[in-house]
XYZ file of C-alpha atoms in Angstrom:
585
model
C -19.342 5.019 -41.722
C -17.557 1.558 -40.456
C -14.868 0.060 -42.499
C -15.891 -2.410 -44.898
C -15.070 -5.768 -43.552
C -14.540 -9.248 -44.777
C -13.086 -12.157 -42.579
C -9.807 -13.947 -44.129
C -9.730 -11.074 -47.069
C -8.118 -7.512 -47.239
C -9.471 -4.937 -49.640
C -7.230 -2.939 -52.253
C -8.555 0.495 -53.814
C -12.231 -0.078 -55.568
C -11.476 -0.639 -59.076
C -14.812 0.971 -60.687
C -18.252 1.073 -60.418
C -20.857 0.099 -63.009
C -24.336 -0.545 -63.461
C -25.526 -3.236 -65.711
C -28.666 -3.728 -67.863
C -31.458 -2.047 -65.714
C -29.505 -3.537 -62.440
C -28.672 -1.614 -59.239
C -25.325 -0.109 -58.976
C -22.243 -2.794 -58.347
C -18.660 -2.247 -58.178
C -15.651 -4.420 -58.391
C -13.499 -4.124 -55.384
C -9.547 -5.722 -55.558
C -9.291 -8.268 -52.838
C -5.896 -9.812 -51.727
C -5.141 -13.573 -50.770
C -5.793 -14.979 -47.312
C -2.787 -17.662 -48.447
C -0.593 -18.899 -51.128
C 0.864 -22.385 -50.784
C 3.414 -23.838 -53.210
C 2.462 -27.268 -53.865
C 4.356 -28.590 -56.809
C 7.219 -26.988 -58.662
C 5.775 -23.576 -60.330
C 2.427 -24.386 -59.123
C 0.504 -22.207 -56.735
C -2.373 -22.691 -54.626
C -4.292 -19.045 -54.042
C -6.938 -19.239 -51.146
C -9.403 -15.482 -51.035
C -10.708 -17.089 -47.575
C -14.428 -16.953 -49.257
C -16.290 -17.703 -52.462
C -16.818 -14.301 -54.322
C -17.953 -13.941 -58.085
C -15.325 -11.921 -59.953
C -11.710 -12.596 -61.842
C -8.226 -11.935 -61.410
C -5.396 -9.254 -62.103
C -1.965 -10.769 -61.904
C 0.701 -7.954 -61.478
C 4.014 -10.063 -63.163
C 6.656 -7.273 -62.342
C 9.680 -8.811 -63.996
C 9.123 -12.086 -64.224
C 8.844 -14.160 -67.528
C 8.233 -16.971 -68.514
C 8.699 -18.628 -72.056
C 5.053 -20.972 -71.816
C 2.056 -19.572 -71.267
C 0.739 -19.945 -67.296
C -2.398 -21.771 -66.792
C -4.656 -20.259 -64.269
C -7.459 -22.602 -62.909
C -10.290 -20.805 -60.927
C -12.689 -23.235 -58.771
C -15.439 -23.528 -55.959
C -13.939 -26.826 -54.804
C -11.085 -28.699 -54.114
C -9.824 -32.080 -54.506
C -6.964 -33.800 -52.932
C -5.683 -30.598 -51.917
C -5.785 -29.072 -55.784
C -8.519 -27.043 -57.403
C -11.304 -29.638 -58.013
C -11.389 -29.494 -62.111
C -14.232 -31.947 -62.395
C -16.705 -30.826 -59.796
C -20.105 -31.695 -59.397
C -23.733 -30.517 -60.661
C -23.325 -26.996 -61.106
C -20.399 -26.076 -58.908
C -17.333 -24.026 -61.107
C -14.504 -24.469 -62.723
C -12.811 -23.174 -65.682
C -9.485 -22.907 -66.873
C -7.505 -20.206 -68.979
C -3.923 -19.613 -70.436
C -1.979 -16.650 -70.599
C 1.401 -15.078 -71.380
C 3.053 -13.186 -69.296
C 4.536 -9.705 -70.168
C 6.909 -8.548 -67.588
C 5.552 -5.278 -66.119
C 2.140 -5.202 -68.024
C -0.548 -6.158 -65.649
C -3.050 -8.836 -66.682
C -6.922 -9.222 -66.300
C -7.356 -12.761 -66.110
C -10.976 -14.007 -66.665
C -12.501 -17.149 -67.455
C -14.587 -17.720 -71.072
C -18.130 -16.707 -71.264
C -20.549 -19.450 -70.124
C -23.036 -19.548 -72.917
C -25.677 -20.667 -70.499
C -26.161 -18.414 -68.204
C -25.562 -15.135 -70.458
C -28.717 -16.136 -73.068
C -31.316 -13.789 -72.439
C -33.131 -13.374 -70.400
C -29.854 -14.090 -67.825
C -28.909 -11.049 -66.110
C -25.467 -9.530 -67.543
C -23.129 -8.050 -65.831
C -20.876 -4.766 -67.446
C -18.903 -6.594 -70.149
C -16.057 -4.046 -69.486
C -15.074 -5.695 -66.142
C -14.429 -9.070 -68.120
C -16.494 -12.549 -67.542
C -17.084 -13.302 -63.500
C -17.378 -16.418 -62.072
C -17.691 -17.825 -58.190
C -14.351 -19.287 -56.761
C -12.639 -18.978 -53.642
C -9.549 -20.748 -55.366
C -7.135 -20.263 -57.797
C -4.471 -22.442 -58.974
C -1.368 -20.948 -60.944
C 0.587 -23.343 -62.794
C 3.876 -22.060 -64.659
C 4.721 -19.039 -62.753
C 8.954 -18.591 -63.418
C 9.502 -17.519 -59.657
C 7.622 -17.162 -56.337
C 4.158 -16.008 -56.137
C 3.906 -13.537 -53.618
C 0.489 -11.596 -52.214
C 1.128 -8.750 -54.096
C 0.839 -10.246 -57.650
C -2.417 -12.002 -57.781
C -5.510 -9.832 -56.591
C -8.886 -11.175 -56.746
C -11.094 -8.046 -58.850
C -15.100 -9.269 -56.900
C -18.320 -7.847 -57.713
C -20.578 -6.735 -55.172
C -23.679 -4.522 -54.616
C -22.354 -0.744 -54.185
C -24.331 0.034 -51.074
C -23.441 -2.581 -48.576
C -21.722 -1.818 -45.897
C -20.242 -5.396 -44.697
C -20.718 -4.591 -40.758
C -23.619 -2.545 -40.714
C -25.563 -5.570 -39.329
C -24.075 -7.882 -37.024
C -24.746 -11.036 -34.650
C -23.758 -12.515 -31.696
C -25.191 -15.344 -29.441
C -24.736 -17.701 -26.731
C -24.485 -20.509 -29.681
C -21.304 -20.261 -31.644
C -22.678 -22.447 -34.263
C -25.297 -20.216 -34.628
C -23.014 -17.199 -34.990
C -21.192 -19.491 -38.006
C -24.824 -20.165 -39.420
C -25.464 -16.363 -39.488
C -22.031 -15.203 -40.768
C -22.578 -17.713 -43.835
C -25.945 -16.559 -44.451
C -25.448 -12.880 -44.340
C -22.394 -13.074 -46.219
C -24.058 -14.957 -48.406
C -26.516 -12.085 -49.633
C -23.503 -9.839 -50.135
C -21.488 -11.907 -52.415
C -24.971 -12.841 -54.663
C -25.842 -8.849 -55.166
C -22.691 -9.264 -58.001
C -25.125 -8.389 -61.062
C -27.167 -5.604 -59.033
C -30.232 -7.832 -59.270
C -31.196 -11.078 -57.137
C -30.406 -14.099 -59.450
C -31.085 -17.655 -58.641
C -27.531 -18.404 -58.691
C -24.428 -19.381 -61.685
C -26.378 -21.620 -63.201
C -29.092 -19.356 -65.154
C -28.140 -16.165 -63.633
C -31.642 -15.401 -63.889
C -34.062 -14.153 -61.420
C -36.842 -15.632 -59.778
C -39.919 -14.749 -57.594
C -39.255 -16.382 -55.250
C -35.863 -16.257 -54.827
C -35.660 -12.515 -55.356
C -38.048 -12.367 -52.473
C -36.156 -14.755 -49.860
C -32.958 -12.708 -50.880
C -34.974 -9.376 -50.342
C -35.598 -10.222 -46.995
C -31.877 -11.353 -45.854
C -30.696 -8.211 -48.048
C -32.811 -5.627 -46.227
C -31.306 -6.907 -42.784
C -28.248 -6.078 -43.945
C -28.811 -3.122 -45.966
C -31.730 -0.488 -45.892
C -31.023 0.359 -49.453
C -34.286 -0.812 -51.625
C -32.495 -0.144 -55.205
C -31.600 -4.049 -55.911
C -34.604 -5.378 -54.939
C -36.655 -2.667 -57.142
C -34.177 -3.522 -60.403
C -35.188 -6.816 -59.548
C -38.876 -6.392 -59.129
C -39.028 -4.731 -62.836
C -37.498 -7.267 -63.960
C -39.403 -9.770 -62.725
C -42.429 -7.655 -64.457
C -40.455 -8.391 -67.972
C -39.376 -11.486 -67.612
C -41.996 -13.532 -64.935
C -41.446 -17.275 -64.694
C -43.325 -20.160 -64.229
C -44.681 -21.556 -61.038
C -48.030 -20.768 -59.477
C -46.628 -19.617 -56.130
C -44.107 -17.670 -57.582
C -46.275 -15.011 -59.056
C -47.741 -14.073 -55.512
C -44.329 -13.420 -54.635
C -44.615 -10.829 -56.203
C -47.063 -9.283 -53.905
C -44.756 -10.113 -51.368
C -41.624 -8.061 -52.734
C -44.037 -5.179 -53.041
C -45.799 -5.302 -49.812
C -41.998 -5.952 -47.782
C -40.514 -3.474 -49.979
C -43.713 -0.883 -48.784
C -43.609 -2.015 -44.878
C -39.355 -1.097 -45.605
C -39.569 1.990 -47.048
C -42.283 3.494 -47.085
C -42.700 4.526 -49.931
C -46.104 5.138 -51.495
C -44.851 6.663 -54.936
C -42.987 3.255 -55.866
C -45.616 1.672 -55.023
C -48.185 3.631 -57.167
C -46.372 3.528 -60.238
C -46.922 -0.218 -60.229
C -49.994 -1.409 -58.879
C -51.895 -2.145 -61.973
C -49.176 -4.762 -63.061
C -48.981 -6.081 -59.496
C -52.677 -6.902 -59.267
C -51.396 -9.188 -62.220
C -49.960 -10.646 -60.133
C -52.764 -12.473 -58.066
C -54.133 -15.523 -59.741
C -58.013 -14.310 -60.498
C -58.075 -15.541 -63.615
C -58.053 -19.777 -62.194
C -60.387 -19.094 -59.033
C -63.805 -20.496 -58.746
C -67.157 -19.543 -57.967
C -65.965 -20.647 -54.033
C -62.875 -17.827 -53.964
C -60.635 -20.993 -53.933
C -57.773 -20.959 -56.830
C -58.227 -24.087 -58.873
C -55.703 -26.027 -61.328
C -56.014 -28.048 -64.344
C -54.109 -31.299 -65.238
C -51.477 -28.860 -67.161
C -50.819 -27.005 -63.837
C -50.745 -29.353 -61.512
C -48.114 -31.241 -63.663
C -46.146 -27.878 -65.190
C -47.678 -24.708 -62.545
C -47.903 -26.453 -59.112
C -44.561 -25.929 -57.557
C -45.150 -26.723 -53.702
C -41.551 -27.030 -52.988
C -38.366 -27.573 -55.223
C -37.071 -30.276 -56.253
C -39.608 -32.523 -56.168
C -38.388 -35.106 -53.819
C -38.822 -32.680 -51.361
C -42.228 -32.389 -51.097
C -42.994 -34.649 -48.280
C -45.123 -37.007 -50.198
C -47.561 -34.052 -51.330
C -50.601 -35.141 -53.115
C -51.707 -32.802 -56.175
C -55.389 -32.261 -56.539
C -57.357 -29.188 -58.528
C -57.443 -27.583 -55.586
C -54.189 -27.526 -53.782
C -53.681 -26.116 -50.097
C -50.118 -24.660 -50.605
C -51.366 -22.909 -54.094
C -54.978 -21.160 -52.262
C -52.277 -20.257 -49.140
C -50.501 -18.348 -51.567
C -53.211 -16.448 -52.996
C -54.934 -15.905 -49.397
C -51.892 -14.132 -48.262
C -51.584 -12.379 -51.311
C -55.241 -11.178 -51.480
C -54.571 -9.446 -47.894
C -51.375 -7.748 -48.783
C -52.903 -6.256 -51.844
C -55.968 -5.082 -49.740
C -53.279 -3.730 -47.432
C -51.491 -1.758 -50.116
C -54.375 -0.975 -52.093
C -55.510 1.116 -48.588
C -52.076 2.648 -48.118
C -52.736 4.061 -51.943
C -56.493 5.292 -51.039
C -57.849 2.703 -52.917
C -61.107 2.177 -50.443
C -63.046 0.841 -53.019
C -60.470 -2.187 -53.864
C -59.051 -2.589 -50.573
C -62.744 -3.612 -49.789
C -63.113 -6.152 -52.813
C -59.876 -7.693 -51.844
C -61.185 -8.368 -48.428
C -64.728 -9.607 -49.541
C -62.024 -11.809 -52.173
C -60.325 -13.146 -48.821
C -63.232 -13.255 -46.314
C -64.918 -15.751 -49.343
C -61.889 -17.804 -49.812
C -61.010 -18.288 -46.241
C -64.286 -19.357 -45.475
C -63.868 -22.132 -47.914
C -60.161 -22.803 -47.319
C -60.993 -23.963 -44.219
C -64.048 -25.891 -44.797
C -62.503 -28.016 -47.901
C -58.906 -27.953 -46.728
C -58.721 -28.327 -42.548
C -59.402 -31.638 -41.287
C -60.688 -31.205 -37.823
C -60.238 -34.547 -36.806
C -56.611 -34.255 -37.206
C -55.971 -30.433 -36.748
C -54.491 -30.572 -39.981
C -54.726 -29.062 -43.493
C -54.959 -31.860 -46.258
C -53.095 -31.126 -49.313
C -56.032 -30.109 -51.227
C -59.461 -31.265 -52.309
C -59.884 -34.917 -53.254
C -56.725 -36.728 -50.888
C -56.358 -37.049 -46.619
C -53.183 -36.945 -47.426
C -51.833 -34.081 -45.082
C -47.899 -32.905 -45.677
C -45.282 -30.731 -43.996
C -46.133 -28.222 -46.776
C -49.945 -28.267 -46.596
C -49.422 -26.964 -42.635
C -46.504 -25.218 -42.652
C -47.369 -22.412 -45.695
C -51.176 -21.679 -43.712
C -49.421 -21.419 -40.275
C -46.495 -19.001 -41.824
C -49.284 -16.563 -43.681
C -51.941 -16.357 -40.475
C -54.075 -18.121 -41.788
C -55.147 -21.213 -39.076
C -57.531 -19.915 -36.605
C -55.957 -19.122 -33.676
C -56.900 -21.831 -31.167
C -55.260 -23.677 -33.733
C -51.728 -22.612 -34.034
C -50.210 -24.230 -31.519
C -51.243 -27.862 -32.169
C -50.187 -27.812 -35.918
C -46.890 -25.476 -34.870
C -45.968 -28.503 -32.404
C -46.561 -31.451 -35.303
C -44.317 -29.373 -37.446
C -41.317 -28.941 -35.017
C -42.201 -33.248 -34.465
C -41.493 -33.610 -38.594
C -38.338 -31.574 -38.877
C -36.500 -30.756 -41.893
C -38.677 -32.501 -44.525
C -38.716 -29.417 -46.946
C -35.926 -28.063 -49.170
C -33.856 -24.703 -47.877
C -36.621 -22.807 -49.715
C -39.380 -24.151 -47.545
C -37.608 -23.910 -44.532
C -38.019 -20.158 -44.896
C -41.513 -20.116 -44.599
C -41.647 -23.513 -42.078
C -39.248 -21.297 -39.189
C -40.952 -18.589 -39.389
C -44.023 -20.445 -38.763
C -41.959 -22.116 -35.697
C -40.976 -18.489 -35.024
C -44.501 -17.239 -34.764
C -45.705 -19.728 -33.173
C -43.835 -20.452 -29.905
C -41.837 -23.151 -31.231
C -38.447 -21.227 -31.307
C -36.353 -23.756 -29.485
C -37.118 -25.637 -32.383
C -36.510 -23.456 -34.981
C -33.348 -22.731 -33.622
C -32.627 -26.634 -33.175
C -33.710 -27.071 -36.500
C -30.928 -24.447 -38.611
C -28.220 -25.719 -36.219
C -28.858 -29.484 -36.108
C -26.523 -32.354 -36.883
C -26.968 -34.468 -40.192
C -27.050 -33.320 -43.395
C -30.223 -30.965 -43.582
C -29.543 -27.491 -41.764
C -27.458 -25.151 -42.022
C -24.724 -26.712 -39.764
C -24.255 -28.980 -42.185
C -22.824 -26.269 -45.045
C -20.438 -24.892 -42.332
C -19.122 -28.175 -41.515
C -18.647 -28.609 -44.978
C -17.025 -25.167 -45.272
C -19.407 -24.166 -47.614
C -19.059 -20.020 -47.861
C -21.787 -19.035 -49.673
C -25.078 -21.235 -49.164
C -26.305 -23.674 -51.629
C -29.395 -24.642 -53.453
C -29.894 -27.461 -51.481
C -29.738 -29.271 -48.433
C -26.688 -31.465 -49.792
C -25.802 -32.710 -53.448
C -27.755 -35.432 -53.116
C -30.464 -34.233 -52.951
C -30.064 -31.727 -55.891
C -27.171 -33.195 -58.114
C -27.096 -30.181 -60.351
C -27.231 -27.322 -57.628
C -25.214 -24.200 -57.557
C -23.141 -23.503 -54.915
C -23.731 -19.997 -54.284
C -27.818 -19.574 -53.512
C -29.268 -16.655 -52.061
C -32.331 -18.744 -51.332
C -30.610 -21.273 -49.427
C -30.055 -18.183 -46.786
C -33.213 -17.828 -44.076
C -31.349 -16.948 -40.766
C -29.652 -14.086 -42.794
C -33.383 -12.577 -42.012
C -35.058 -15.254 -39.028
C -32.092 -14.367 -36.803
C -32.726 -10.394 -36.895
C -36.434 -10.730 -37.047
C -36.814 -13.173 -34.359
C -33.853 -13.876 -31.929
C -33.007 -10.134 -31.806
C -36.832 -9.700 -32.544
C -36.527 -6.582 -34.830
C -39.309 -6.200 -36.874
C -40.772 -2.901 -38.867
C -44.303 -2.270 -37.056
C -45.520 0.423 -39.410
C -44.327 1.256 -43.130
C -41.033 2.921 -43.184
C -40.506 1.797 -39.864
C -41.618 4.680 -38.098
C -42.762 2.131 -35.377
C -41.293 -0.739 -34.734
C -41.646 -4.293 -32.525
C -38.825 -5.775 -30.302
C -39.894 -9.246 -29.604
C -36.907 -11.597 -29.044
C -37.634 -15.028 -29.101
C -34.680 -16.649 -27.537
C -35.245 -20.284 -28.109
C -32.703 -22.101 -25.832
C -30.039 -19.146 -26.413
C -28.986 -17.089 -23.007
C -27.960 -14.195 -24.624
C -27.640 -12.349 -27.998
C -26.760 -9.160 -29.321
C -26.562 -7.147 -32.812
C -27.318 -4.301 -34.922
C -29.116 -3.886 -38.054
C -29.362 -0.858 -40.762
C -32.969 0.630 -40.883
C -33.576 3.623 -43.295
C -33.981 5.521 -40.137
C -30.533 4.838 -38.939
C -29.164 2.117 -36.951
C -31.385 -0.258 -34.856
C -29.289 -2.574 -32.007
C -30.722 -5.110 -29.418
C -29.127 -6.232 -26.520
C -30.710 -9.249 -24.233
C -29.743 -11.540 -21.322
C -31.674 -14.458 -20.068
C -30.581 -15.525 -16.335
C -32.796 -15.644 -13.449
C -34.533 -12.467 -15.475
C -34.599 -11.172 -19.068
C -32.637 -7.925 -19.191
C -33.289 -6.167 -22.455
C -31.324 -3.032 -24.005
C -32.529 -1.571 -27.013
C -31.110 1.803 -29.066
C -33.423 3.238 -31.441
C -32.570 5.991 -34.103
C -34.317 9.039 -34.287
C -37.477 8.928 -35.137
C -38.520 5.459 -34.233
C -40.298 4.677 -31.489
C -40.917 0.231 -30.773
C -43.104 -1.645 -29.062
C -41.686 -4.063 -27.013
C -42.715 -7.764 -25.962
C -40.679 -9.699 -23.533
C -40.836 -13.683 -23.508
C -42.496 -14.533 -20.061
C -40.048 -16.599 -18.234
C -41.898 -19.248 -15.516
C -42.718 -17.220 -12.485
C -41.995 -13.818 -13.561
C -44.199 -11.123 -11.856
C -42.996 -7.304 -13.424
C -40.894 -5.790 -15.220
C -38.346 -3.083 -14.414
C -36.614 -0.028 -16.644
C -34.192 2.379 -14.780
C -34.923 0.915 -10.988
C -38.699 1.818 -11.479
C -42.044 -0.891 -12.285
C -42.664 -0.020 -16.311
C -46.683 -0.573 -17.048
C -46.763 -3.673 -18.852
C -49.572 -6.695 -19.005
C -48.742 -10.473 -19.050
C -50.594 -11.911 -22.065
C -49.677 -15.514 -22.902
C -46.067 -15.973 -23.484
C -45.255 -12.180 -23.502
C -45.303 -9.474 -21.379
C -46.233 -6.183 -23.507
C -45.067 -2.609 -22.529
C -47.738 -0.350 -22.540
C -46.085 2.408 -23.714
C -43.676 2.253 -26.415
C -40.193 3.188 -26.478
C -37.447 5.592 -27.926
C -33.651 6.507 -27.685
C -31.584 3.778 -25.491
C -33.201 1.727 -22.758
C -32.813 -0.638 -20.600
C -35.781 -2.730 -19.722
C -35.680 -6.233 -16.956
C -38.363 -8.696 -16.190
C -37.963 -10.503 -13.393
């Protein structure tokens, strides 16, 4: 097993391991400074290189000191001091303590009464209270504070291994984009179940679902997301499009694993899940004045909506449940349910039918944003293209007037929005789009040395954000899914598809975990596309190479490989195994 690895830190021995309240297991590992830097008399500024949620142990050896020490933890800085008024939601708290010569201290901040009040997720109150910072100031200390004496105690998820998954591209800002966002899911597993962040500490749909996806590409380990999915089943929350996500976890946790068992044991509660109980006599979901002021969620926070216009029958709300509908006939065969699969489809053949009679203006090519308005938004296009749900001859007109309206959806939506790109051969763009200048991608937080993504696009735009988001990371999961092109084909992925979609890149390469083993893709755009793929045992992939202008075969091992042009892909004919290298040209 590789060395667990984290840029700018060093690791000490793992201080424990713990599981909290019906949470996967976590574990507090000691992490030493990446600097100290005196910058007043007896004041210390402590840099851990990242943004990790956990507390301190100071080690005083001999040193006294006759006034207590004041030890400031913080997420941001200030005029080169910890920040002690920062905005929104970002953290800072202060304690004082006394030294006692050898006797080494656990220095934590005090509780924060609002995000441990049920039903916030708790983490072992034997480890002391956590909190995000990637700085500490020490004021007070009697003598020099050296490396040894201050070690950073951070929670994270037991399982993860920190290089099991890497990236590499021709784009180095990409590369940053990725390292932030994978990182990212690591340092928010630190209650062993997805939260939404500080702030609450509590988990959502669809959060836990966004952070599923970026944690599975970086570990295959299911347990987190599961503690969270029971959870959710406890303690459900209140949007309309949340509770579909539920369906989602399920079915991505299923295509992951596997795992049929799991998924029996809670299939009555996730047909729950669906939203039945508000659809009319067309199949299409509708919503009352009360929901479409307190259910409706479209995007988060509301100024980010792209001027959506609410109606009883909204687009993004019947998307949600169309998708749904066909994952739950999906799993509902995988369990031998015939009889349901069969009303689910009959529930989505209806619906469909209707969705896109009442909702797609064929005038425009566009979906309006629900019965009742023309109005047509980012949202009311971008949530049918990203589930498969515009007819085919379709796609590409409404995947080109998306990539033409950019960014005009919070990090949340922008999940959903590149994979649409993704799908839909608009990956130039969706690649444009996470690294572009200006203060709505994910450029943006790396310019702002931001080390665990936020809530939101900028504090503008969400005043009282948290600054350590799991939701706010997409390419921890669009980069491995689509520029490597990794996907699981079958459940368990027994079978898998490599289909890179390289954008305006020239060349990428990385590994992910799998619960087969490891997975790695290797490719090369030139003159031709030169592909190298290693598969563990037991895995066999269908491959699709993007058809480059003029390209007439393709090669493996000095020999023509069967393969058909079809559109903007050339498909092998016969799937692969092992380690191979494959070129079109």
């Amino acid at each position: 097993m590789r060395k667990w690895l984290l840029s700018a830190v060093t690791f000490g021995a793992m201080l424990g391991q713990a599981t909290g309240q019906d949470a996967a297991p976590t574990r507090l590992a000691e992490q030493a400074p990446a600097a100290i830097r005196k910058i007043a008399p007896g004041v210390f500024l402590v840099d851990f290189g990242r943004v990790a949620f956990g507390n301190l142990s100071l080690a005083p050896g001999n040193a006294t000191a006759s006034e207590p020490i004041t030890v400031r933890f913080g997420e941001a800085l200030k005029d080169g001091r910890v920040d002690t008024h920062p905005p929104g939601s970002v953290r800072y708290a202060e304690v004082k303590v006394v030294l006692n010569r050898a006797a080494t201290l656990i220095v934590a901040p005090p509780v924060n009464a609002h995000n441990t009040k049920a039903p916030a997720v708790l983490t072992p109150a034997s480890w002391g209270v956590l909190t995000p910072f990637r700085w500490v100031e020490v004021e007070g200390w009697p003598t020099e504070l050296r490396a040894d004496q201050i070690r950073r105690r951070a929670a994270f998820d037991s399982t993860w291994v920190d290089d099991a998954a890497t990236f590499h591209s021709s784009d180095p800002m990409l590369d940053k984009v990725w390292d932030l966002c994978h990182y990212s899911i690591r340092a928010t597993t630190f209650a062993g179940v997805f939260v939404d962040g500080d702030r609450e500490r509590l988990a959502y749909e669809a959060d836990a679902y966004l952070a599923q996806l970026g944690y599975y590409a970086g570990d295959a380990d299911p347990r987190i997301e599961r503690a969270t999915f029971d959870r959710l089943m406890k303690f459900p929350t209140w949007p309309s499009e949340w509770s579909p996500h539920m369906v989602f976890m399920a079915y991505a946790d299923w295509m992951q694993t596997g795992d049929t068992a799991w998924l029996a044991a809670r299939y009555e509660g996730l047909k729950t899940k669906l939203l039945d109980e508000r659809v009319g006599p067309d199949g299409l979901v509708m919503s009352t004045p009360q929901l479409i002021k307190h259910g409706d969620i479209v995007d988060w926070p509301a100024h980010e909506r792209d001027g959506y216009v609410f109606t009883g029958v909204n687009t993004v709300v019947n998307a949600f449940h169309l998708r749904a509908l066909q994952e739950m006939g999906e799993l509902a065969e995988a369990l031998g349910k015939k009889q349901e699969a069969a009303k689910f489809a009959e529930q989505e053949r209806t619906a469909q039918a209707a969705f896109q009679e009442k909702l797609f203006d064929p005038a425009r090519g566009l979906y309006r944003d629900g019965v009742g308005t023309d109005h047509a938004s980012l949202h009311a296009n971008l949530f049918p293209l990203a589930f498969g749900l515009v007819p085919a001859d379709e796609r590409p007109k409404i995947a080109q007037w998306l990539a033409g309206r950019g960014m005009a959806g919070s990090v949340y939506a922008a999940q959903y929005l590149l994979q649409a790109l993704f799908e839909n051969g608009e990956d130039a763009a969706a690649l444009a789009l996470i690294t572009a200048p200006g203060d709505r991608s994910w450029r943006h937080m790396v310019e702002r040395d931001a080390t665990i993504t936020w809530e939101a696009w900028d504090q503008k735009y969400k005043p009282n954000q948290d600054w350590n988001h799991a939701w706010g990371a997409a390419p921890a999961n669009l980069l491995p899914r689509f520029v490597l092109g990794a996907q699981p084909l079958t459940p368990g992925w027994s079978r898998a598809l490599i289909q890179p979609h390289p954008g305006s890149l020239t060349s990428v390469e990385g590994r992910m975990p799998t619960p087969r083993g490891e997975l790695s893709v290797r490719w090369k755009r030139d003159k031709s596309f030169i592909l190298t793929v290693t598969l563990p045992a037991g895995m066999t992939a269908k491959v699709e190479l993007p058809a480059l202008d003029g390209s007439t075969e393709v090669r493996g091992g000095g020999a023509p490989v069967k393969a058909h042009r079809e559109g903007q892909w050339w498909t092998l004919e016969k799937d692969l195994s092992g380690t191979v290298t494959i070129e079109e040209r």
